[in-house]
XYZ file of C-alpha atoms in Angstrom:
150
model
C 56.458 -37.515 16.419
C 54.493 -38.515 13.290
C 51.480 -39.683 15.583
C 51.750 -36.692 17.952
C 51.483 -34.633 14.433
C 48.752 -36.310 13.380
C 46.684 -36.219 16.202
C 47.056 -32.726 16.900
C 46.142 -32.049 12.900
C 42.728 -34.600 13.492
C 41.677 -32.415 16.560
C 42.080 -29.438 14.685
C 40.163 -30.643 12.197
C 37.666 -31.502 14.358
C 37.705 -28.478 16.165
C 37.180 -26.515 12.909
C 34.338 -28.478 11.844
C 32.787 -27.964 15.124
C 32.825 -24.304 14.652
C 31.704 -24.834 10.776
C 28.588 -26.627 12.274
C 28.277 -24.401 14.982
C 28.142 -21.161 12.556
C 26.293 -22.800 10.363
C 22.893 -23.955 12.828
C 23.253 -20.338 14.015
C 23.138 -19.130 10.962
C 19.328 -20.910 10.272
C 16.268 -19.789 10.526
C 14.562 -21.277 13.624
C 12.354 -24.301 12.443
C 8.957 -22.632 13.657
C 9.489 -20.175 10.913
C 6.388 -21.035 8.837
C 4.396 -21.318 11.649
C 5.453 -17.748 12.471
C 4.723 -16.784 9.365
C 1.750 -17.969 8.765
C 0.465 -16.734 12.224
C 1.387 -13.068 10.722
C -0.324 -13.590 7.194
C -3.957 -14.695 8.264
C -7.453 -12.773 7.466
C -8.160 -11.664 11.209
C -7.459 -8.597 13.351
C -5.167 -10.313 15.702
C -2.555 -11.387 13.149
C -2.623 -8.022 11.444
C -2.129 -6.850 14.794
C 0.739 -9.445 15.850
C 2.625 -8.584 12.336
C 2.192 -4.856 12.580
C 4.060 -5.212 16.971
C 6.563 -7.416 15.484
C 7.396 -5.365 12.392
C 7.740 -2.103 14.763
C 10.490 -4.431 16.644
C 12.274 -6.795 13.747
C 15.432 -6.974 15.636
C 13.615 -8.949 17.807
C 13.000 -11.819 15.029
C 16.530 -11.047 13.272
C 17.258 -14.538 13.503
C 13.990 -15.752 11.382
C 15.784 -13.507 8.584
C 12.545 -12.509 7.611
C 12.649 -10.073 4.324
C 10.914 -6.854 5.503
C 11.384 -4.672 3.038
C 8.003 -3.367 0.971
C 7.305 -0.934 -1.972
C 4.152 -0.545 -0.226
C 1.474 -0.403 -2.784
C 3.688 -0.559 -5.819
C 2.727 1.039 -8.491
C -0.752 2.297 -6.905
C -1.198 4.985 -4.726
C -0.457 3.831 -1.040
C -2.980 6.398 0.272
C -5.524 6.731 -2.312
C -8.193 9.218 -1.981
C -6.551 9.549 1.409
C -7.612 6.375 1.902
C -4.039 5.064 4.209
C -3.767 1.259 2.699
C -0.075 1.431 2.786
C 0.043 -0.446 6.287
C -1.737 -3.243 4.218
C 0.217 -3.260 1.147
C 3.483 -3.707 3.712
C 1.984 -6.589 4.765
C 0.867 -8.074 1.697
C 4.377 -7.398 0.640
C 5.997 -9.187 3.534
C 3.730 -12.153 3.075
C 4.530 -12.630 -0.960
C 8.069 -12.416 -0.079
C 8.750 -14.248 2.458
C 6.715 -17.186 1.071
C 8.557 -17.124 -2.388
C 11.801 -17.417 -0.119
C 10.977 -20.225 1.506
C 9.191 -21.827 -1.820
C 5.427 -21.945 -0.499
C 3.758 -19.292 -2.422
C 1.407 -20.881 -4.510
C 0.523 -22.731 -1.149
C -0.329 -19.106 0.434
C -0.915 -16.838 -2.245
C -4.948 -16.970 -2.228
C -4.714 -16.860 2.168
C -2.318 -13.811 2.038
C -4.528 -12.049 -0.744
C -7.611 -12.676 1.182
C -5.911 -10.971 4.096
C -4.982 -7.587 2.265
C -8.211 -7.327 1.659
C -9.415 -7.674 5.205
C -6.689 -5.411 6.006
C -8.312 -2.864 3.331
C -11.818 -3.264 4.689
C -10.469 -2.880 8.109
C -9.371 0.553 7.075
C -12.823 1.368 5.726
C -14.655 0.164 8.616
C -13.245 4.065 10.024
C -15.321 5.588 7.813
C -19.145 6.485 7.106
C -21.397 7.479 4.608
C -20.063 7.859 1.078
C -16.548 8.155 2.662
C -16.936 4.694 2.982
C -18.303 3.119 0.174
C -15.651 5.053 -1.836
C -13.140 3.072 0.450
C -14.625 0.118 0.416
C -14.956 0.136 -3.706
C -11.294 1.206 -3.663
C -10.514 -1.722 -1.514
C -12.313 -4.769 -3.811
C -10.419 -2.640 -6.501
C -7.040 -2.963 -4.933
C -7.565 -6.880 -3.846
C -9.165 -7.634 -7.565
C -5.575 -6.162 -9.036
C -3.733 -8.234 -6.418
C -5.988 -11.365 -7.081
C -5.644 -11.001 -10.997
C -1.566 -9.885 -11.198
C 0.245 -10.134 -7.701
């Protein structure tokens, strides 16, 4: 009786620990997270492009529990001199977070900077004439504060 006890109590353990594990590697972020990451935080076209499809479906990468969430420009004007940055900012926001939550910030910081401001100029490259050098001033003004304080 004793032994018939005890091994029903040590496969119940076992069986709880294998659901413990279980739960836990589902619960983890899927070890090509920084490549992903960093594939969505570089200067060109194509990776602003490749964030902007995978932002519009998220539930898609739920289980990279990526931190989307942005206060767009902050405490700027997302849209200045209806200039619309506040694509960029989003993305400048998802790249300082998500590289402060998985401790590699410093690493990125001057990379994910660089690409706000390509971002930025990106925007300007819509416009002409003065239009455009007032965008393109307001973009070196918005990567210099970024640069200097983000």
């Amino acid at each position: 009786m004793h032994r018939t006890l005890a091994t029903g109590f040590a496969a119940s353990a076992l069986s709880l620990a294998a659901v413990f594990a279980t739960a836990s590697a589902a619960g983890a972020a899927p070890a090509d997270k920084p490549q992903v990451l960093s594939g969505w935080t570089q200067t060109s076209a194509s990776s602003y492009n490749a964030w902007v499809a995978a932002r519009n479906n998220q539930s898609a990468w739920s289980a990279y529990g990526f931190d989307w969430s942005t206060d767009y420009c902050s405490s700027s004007p997302d849209n200045p001199f209806g200039f619309p940055f506040a694509t960029s900012c989003a993305r400048h926001d998802f790249g300082y977070r998500n590289y402060k939550a998985i401790g590699a910030f410093d690493a990125n910081k001057s990379r994910v900077d660089s690409a706000f401001y390509e971002d930025l100029k990106r925007v300007c490259a819509n416009y002409s004439g003065a239009s455009k050098t007032a965008c393109n001033s307001t973009a070196w003004t918005y990567y210099q504060a970024v640069k200097a304080f983000g």
